[in-house]
XYZ file of C-alpha atoms in Angstrom:
499
model
C 0.000 0.000 0.000
C 2.979 2.318 -0.454
C 2.514 2.768 -4.216
C 1.574 6.435 -3.875
C 4.807 8.045 -2.683
C 3.143 11.378 -1.995
C 0.385 10.074 0.231
C 0.404 9.636 3.986
C 3.768 11.254 4.735
C 3.501 10.110 8.339
C 5.812 7.529 9.975
C 5.244 3.888 9.116
C 5.703 0.757 11.180
C 8.572 -1.440 10.046
C 9.412 -4.933 11.124
C 12.836 -4.828 12.705
C 14.352 -6.574 9.728
C 17.305 -8.943 9.715
C 20.555 -7.292 8.702
C 22.659 -8.772 5.943
C 26.331 -9.026 6.732
C 27.245 -7.126 3.610
C 25.280 -4.074 4.755
C 25.090 -3.875 8.515
C 26.680 -6.767 10.340
C 25.269 -6.882 13.861
C 26.635 -8.848 16.743
C 25.148 -9.206 20.207
C 27.328 -11.634 22.078
C 26.390 -13.533 25.200
C 28.503 -15.496 27.641
C 28.070 -18.561 29.753
C 29.929 -17.091 32.696
C 27.070 -17.528 35.141
C 24.998 -20.652 35.451
C 21.356 -20.977 36.382
C 18.772 -18.209 36.203
C 19.907 -14.635 36.383
C 19.343 -13.358 39.905
C 16.609 -10.693 40.046
C 17.554 -7.258 41.226
C 15.768 -5.282 43.875
C 13.468 -2.748 42.224
C 15.106 0.678 42.108
C 13.613 3.216 44.454
C 12.550 6.663 43.301
C 11.500 7.885 39.859
C 14.967 7.528 38.311
C 17.437 4.638 38.751
C 21.023 5.415 39.678
C 22.130 3.467 36.624
C 21.603 0.267 34.671
C 25.103 -1.206 34.920
C 24.201 -3.838 37.533
C 21.160 -4.898 35.545
C 23.127 -5.137 32.299
C 25.846 -7.177 33.969
C 23.289 -9.617 35.378
C 21.234 -10.268 32.243
C 23.675 -9.883 29.352
C 25.093 -13.461 29.538
C 21.719 -14.846 28.421
C 21.293 -12.527 25.405
C 22.612 -13.968 22.144
C 23.301 -13.136 18.534
C 21.500 -15.181 15.874
C 23.004 -15.643 12.418
C 20.996 -17.290 9.661
C 22.050 -18.536 6.240
C 19.613 -18.885 3.369
C 20.094 -20.180 -0.164
C 18.878 -17.642 -2.728
C 18.207 -18.776 -6.279
C 20.055 -16.871 -8.990
C 17.865 -14.740 -11.328
C 17.045 -16.316 -14.664
C 16.584 -13.017 -16.488
C 18.779 -9.978 -16.717
C 17.598 -7.047 -14.614
C 19.123 -3.580 -14.967
C 20.216 -2.112 -11.635
C 19.397 1.519 -10.900
C 19.319 3.497 -7.649
C 16.027 3.439 -5.777
C 13.741 6.119 -7.184
C 15.794 6.592 -10.338
C 13.723 7.690 -13.365
C 15.443 4.936 -15.342
C 13.704 2.336 -13.194
C 10.321 3.396 -14.592
C 11.772 3.696 -18.099
C 12.958 0.083 -18.271
C 10.476 -1.713 -16.041
C 8.212 -2.848 -18.884
C 11.005 -4.025 -21.206
C 11.733 -7.765 -21.391
C 15.339 -8.896 -21.033
C 17.087 -11.908 -22.418
C 18.251 -14.730 -20.200
C 21.275 -13.669 -18.181
C 24.360 -15.814 -18.718
C 26.264 -16.827 -15.625
C 29.557 -15.389 -16.736
C 31.668 -14.601 -19.728
C 31.711 -18.275 -20.688
C 27.917 -18.430 -20.643
C 27.777 -20.899 -17.727
C 24.573 -20.812 -15.647
C 24.538 -18.725 -12.494
C 24.740 -20.643 -9.248
C 22.511 -20.142 -6.197
C 24.104 -17.889 -3.598
C 24.028 -17.844 0.184
C 22.643 -14.816 2.030
C 23.280 -14.160 5.701
C 21.180 -12.206 8.158
C 21.498 -11.303 11.810
C 19.114 -10.889 14.718
C 18.859 -11.183 18.481
C 17.472 -13.676 20.959
C 17.692 -14.849 24.557
C 18.103 -18.121 26.427
C 15.142 -19.223 28.563
C 16.474 -22.523 29.990
C 19.831 -23.931 31.012
C 19.454 -26.795 28.519
C 19.481 -24.381 25.574
C 16.008 -23.202 24.558
C 16.189 -19.790 22.879
C 13.427 -17.314 21.957
C 13.538 -14.952 18.978
C 11.239 -13.509 16.306
C 9.896 -15.712 13.547
C 10.955 -13.167 10.924
C 14.576 -13.472 12.101
C 14.844 -17.168 11.200
C 12.106 -17.565 8.580
C 13.202 -19.635 5.551
C 16.699 -20.109 7.008
C 18.734 -23.135 5.923
C 21.098 -22.818 8.890
C 20.787 -21.068 12.250
C 23.812 -20.341 14.413
C 23.986 -18.878 17.912
C 26.955 -16.828 19.091
C 27.609 -16.313 22.784
C 29.474 -13.594 24.629
C 32.667 -15.630 24.901
C 32.724 -16.055 21.126
C 31.623 -19.689 21.122
C 29.265 -20.826 18.377
C 26.513 -23.422 18.474
C 24.191 -24.564 15.703
C 20.529 -24.235 16.562
C 17.566 -26.391 15.684
C 14.187 -24.827 14.972
C 11.635 -26.230 17.412
C 8.596 -24.301 16.187
C 7.230 -20.945 15.088
C 4.068 -18.899 15.462
C 3.575 -16.375 12.669
C 0.546 -14.843 14.361
C 2.706 -13.484 17.198
C 6.016 -13.521 15.248
C 7.670 -15.807 17.806
C 10.104 -18.687 17.194
C 11.658 -21.213 19.586
C 15.154 -22.601 18.959
C 17.264 -25.241 20.718
C 21.027 -25.725 20.969
C 22.858 -28.781 22.263
C 25.253 -27.990 25.068
C 27.393 -30.029 27.452
C 27.158 -27.426 30.194
C 24.305 -25.415 31.706
C 23.693 -22.096 29.986
C 22.844 -18.824 31.719
C 19.182 -18.060 31.168
C 16.592 -15.459 32.038
C 13.008 -15.769 33.218
C 9.816 -14.278 31.878
C 8.176 -11.615 34.013
C 4.498 -10.737 34.270
C 3.823 -8.184 31.522
C 0.359 -7.518 32.949
C 2.038 -5.847 35.924
C 4.042 -3.477 33.720
C 2.811 0.093 34.051
C 3.086 3.046 31.712
C 6.072 4.996 32.993
C 8.011 1.987 34.326
C 11.707 1.825 33.418
C 12.739 -0.851 30.907
C 15.988 -2.009 29.310
C 16.239 -3.216 25.696
C 19.158 -5.365 24.571
C 20.230 -6.647 21.174
C 22.297 -5.971 18.053
C 21.188 -2.613 16.604
C 22.373 -1.422 13.198
C 25.352 -3.686 12.901
C 26.848 -2.792 16.265
C 28.036 -5.358 18.776
C 26.140 -5.965 22.007
C 24.164 -2.865 22.951
C 21.817 -1.848 25.741
C 19.344 1.041 25.739
C 16.998 2.265 28.438
C 13.627 3.966 28.408
C 10.133 3.671 29.811
C 6.951 1.887 28.865
C 5.091 4.470 26.802
C 1.840 2.544 26.324
C 0.300 -0.886 26.781
C -1.944 -3.218 24.793
C -0.942 -1.917 21.366
C -2.380 -3.859 18.421
C -0.446 -3.751 15.150
C -1.175 -6.576 12.773
C -2.811 -9.640 14.226
C -5.663 -11.057 16.232
C -3.436 -11.995 19.168
C -1.271 -8.854 19.310
C -0.503 -7.380 22.724
C 2.471 -5.043 22.401
C 4.203 -2.903 24.986
C 5.269 0.410 23.464
C 8.609 1.810 24.628
C 10.864 4.757 23.914
C 13.993 2.675 24.606
C 16.058 2.829 21.404
C 15.543 -0.313 19.308
C 16.561 -0.545 15.673
C 17.019 -3.045 12.873
C 18.987 -5.924 14.343
C 17.186 -5.776 17.702
C 14.574 -8.225 16.409
C 13.974 -11.017 18.883
C 15.892 -9.329 21.684
C 14.505 -9.008 25.196
C 12.888 -6.045 26.924
C 13.675 -6.221 30.655
C 11.966 -4.765 33.678
C 14.059 -3.530 36.589
C 13.943 -6.974 38.219
C 15.898 -8.446 35.305
C 12.907 -10.370 33.949
C 11.784 -10.362 30.312
C 8.475 -8.559 29.869
C 8.619 -8.217 26.072
C 10.265 -9.370 22.841
C 11.376 -6.464 20.639
C 9.610 -6.849 17.310
C 8.721 -3.632 15.468
C 9.291 0.121 15.331
C 7.312 3.109 14.149
C 9.647 5.066 11.903
C 9.742 7.156 8.704
C 13.177 5.851 7.739
C 13.744 2.493 9.431
C 15.642 3.994 12.384
C 14.556 4.510 15.967
C 12.519 7.621 16.744
C 11.550 6.412 20.200
C 8.450 4.398 19.263
C 9.170 0.701 19.560
C 6.954 -2.313 20.143
C 7.663 -5.461 22.163
C 5.331 -8.442 22.222
C 4.146 -8.837 25.817
C 5.828 -11.667 27.733
C 2.529 -13.192 28.876
C 1.684 -13.818 25.222
C 5.184 -15.052 24.401
C 5.378 -17.468 27.325
C 2.133 -19.196 26.357
C 3.359 -19.554 22.783
C 6.814 -20.857 23.741
C 5.348 -23.337 26.224
C 3.213 -24.808 23.433
C 6.065 -24.785 20.916
C 8.273 -26.561 23.437
C 5.658 -29.229 24.165
C 4.094 -29.724 20.744
C 6.348 -27.978 18.206
C 3.337 -25.873 17.208
C 0.592 -23.764 18.741
C -2.717 -25.254 19.842
C -5.248 -22.485 20.367
C -8.803 -23.013 21.433
C -11.589 -22.505 18.875
C -15.221 -21.661 19.595
C -16.480 -21.608 16.004
C -18.435 -18.352 15.677
C -18.239 -15.155 13.670
C -18.531 -12.212 16.004
C -18.600 -8.425 16.044
C -18.540 -5.617 18.557
C -21.691 -4.566 20.374
C -22.100 -0.854 19.657
C -24.217 1.482 21.804
C -26.847 1.575 19.059
C -26.949 -2.213 18.986
C -27.140 -2.369 22.778
C -30.115 0.006 22.783
C -31.858 -1.880 20.002
C -31.303 -5.211 21.765
C -32.229 -3.814 25.188
C -28.842 -4.657 26.646
C -27.730 -2.879 29.835
C -24.230 -2.170 28.398
C -22.508 -2.099 25.018
C -20.323 -5.035 25.996
C -19.870 -8.619 24.929
C -19.498 -10.158 21.490
C -22.396 -10.312 19.054
C -22.602 -13.620 17.172
C -23.321 -12.926 13.511
C -22.850 -16.445 12.133
C -22.446 -19.965 13.517
C -20.943 -22.445 11.038
C -20.560 -26.142 11.823
C -18.349 -26.482 14.876
C -18.268 -26.469 18.689
C -20.563 -23.459 19.177
C -23.237 -24.811 16.851
C -23.083 -28.214 18.537
C -23.600 -26.505 21.907
C -26.629 -24.521 20.728
C -25.189 -21.021 20.251
C -27.161 -19.091 17.603
C -26.668 -16.048 15.405
C -27.953 -12.997 17.281
C -26.727 -14.236 20.665
C -24.503 -11.847 22.613
C -21.750 -13.695 24.449
C -21.413 -11.997 27.839
C -19.333 -14.518 29.765
C -16.709 -17.135 28.878
C -15.483 -19.745 31.336
C -16.875 -17.791 34.280
C -15.449 -14.342 33.434
C -17.232 -11.406 31.760
C -16.576 -10.736 28.053
C -15.911 -7.038 27.438
C -15.468 -7.097 23.656
C -15.105 -9.381 20.654
C -11.319 -9.094 20.783
C -11.375 -9.978 24.468
C -13.323 -13.134 23.613
C -10.976 -14.143 20.776
C -7.899 -13.925 23.006
C -9.470 -15.820 25.867
C -10.770 -18.579 23.637
C -7.305 -18.898 22.082
C -5.719 -19.226 25.537
C -8.126 -21.975 26.578
C -6.969 -25.610 26.171
C -8.230 -27.558 23.179
C -11.024 -30.031 24.033
C -11.754 -28.177 27.285
C -15.405 -27.912 28.290
C -16.281 -24.298 29.105
C -19.440 -22.509 30.141
C -20.515 -19.756 27.764
C -23.218 -17.333 28.855
C -25.261 -15.589 26.162
C -28.052 -13.024 26.077
C -30.876 -14.262 23.856
C -34.214 -12.476 23.556
C -33.410 -10.465 26.676
C -32.686 -13.528 28.805
C -29.417 -15.130 29.919
C -28.615 -18.701 28.961
C -25.541 -20.720 29.871
C -24.318 -23.360 27.451
C -21.531 -25.942 27.768
C -19.126 -25.885 24.815
C -16.275 -28.297 24.063
C -13.623 -26.190 22.343
C -12.011 -27.241 19.097
C -8.573 -26.326 17.784
C -8.108 -23.060 15.885
C -5.256 -24.268 13.652
C -7.269 -27.287 12.495
C -10.317 -25.121 11.775
C -8.246 -22.675 9.700
C -7.231 -25.444 7.292
C -10.855 -26.401 6.678
C -14.012 -24.760 5.411
C -14.539 -22.915 8.696
C -11.441 -20.746 8.284
C -11.930 -17.233 9.578
C -14.410 -17.934 12.375
C -14.049 -16.501 15.865
C -13.455 -13.088 14.324
C -15.560 -10.014 13.557
C -17.949 -10.524 10.672
C -18.203 -8.348 7.553
C -20.739 -5.517 7.358
C -22.385 -3.630 4.528
C -20.663 -0.791 2.689
C -21.372 2.694 3.987
C -20.241 6.285 3.411
C -18.207 8.106 6.057
C -16.378 11.412 5.509
C -16.237 10.931 1.759
C -15.132 7.280 1.970
C -17.081 4.174 0.996
C -16.133 1.613 3.639
C -16.664 -2.088 4.116
C -15.501 -4.558 6.749
C -12.346 -6.516 5.960
C -12.788 -10.157 4.961
C -10.119 -12.868 4.687
C -10.427 -12.732 0.895
C -9.895 -8.962 0.822
C -7.081 -9.237 3.376
C -5.264 -11.723 1.138
C -5.602 -9.382 -1.831
C -4.180 -6.512 0.222
C -1.258 -8.547 1.567
C -2.635 -8.825 5.100
C -2.734 -12.041 7.142
C -5.914 -14.052 7.584
C -7.787 -12.979 10.684
C -6.955 -9.294 10.210
C -9.760 -6.854 10.989
C -10.610 -3.317 9.987
C -12.486 -1.212 7.423
C -11.430 -1.215 3.777
C -11.678 2.026 1.797
C -13.605 0.646 -1.186
C -13.886 4.080 -2.830
C -13.059 7.671 -1.919
C -14.167 11.108 -3.067
C -11.095 12.901 -4.450
C -12.559 16.198 -3.235
C -12.827 14.982 0.358
C -10.605 15.902 3.289
C -9.784 12.213 3.711
C -8.280 12.167 0.210
C -6.352 15.380 0.892
C -4.895 13.812 4.022
C -3.590 10.861 2.013
C -6.204 8.124 2.373
C -6.606 6.028 -0.780
C -8.733 3.221 -2.139
C -7.483 -0.074 -0.709
C -6.327 1.414 2.603
C -7.526 -0.402 5.714
C -8.611 1.606 8.756
C -7.675 -0.544 11.740
C -8.253 1.861 14.623
C -10.053 5.136 15.263
C -9.374 7.060 18.450
C -7.008 4.195 19.388
C -9.940 1.790 19.413
C -10.232 -1.148 16.976
C -12.892 -0.756 14.284
C -14.458 -3.737 12.554
C -17.704 -2.167 11.396
C -18.708 1.259 10.118
C -20.673 1.755 13.321
C -17.426 1.489 15.289
C -15.848 4.287 13.229
C -18.937 6.455 13.538
C -18.909 5.927 17.284
C -15.311 7.135 17.517
C -16.068 10.140 15.312
C -18.980 11.041 17.561
C -16.841 10.576 20.664
C -14.209 12.921 19.230
C -16.805 15.577 18.427
C -18.465 15.225 21.817
C -15.056 15.663 23.401
C -14.523 18.930 21.553
C -11.798 17.530 19.285
C -11.478 18.681 15.689
C -9.991 15.448 14.334
C -9.962 11.734 14.980
C -6.772 9.666 15.105
C -6.798 6.777 12.629
C -4.443 3.818 12.359
C -4.289 3.000 8.654
C -2.662 0.012 6.949
C -1.328 0.102 3.407
C 0.367 -3.080 2.142
C 0.058 -4.198 5.776
C 2.273 -1.315 6.937
C 0.481 0.754 9.624
C 0.534 4.534 9.958
C -1.300 6.971 12.190
C -3.334 9.744 10.550
C -5.279 12.604 12.120
C -8.432 13.056 10.041
C -10.265 16.400 10.419
C -13.970 16.095 11.214
C -15.153 19.366 9.643
């Protein structure tokens, strides 16, 4: 969605990409000087710590550098090479080229090996290591380098693309220093944090900052990011974000940046999400998320009034295909208000809690139907199995009809549309199906094919959600509403005037 170079000149979110050794060789080294878990530090008193040296010294032995090697096929056709943005690129892009000989003797070109670097951290003395999936994706060989310079080959245990987490394992004849996961739910905005990794080709590096925000959602159904202003850059991917007790509360994954460098807006996947994923990868080699088998959407205030609900909470069931929910008697039009004994605040809340529940577990689901509560017993299925069958895409907000808002014709995102726009299955939002070129939205850079993911920092899955946020902004005396917009799955914030 970056085809229009003049539109949306605001910062964009970049994955913290792997660095090739020929461009920016990064190296975060870790030692095995201390054995067993890193001892936690006493929380620093006062608003500002005296320094981070003790913390760095304690945790650094468990932080590692990850080098991957991948075989890249040689091109079969000649391609002219011009600088990015060169007018010659457009001039020659439509011209066919003859097959490219491998050399002066005409021999075929051979596949080449590309290297990339990232970060990770050891979570057990027997050699389990956590990193990002995008650090090791498609790698033929994975190697871990420790602080003392020793190298160990790593085996891929499993990955989870939905949270961008991968679990590796090295064989070792001695216990490795490791670090523990902390409770990310206890992290507060304003708490000090320490990020460690291999930024921009530099050796081991530590940077400090605070938690700027919690519960950020960037690209997936199960996202739960901590936002931090600690400097993280390309090469920090997969590295840990520590609290002041020396426990990992996040895995550094993405940054908001206009140029790929740190501007103080970084995102770390919350440790409580990561730990659940790594536990499953360690036990099964894959994730096993619970599956209810419903299509759901948010309950808006208008819906709550129309349905005589006391609050605009819960998850409205719009469709029930064959699956656990249908077998248990859940129907379209039900509003799920409680899952496994705890209230359901929103559709996203329900999706996460269902995913965290064990497969084949029997849970009580309370629904509002015709103004009365009913409790049903549901045996959960497995999300990954459902996604490979005809029921793919359930347990997510359902599509709505097109509608006009501020000069834009909007429709809810479907899996089919998401695939066309380069977004993962399960993504939610509002697609700009058409836009008035005389509208303020167009002037601000919105284009057909953009996906509005959030408005007023609240997720939107239906036009009613966007209208509700617009109304809330106006009622609050604001002249614009903050939108999170995705183009080619790259998110950007945009303040859209309401006049």
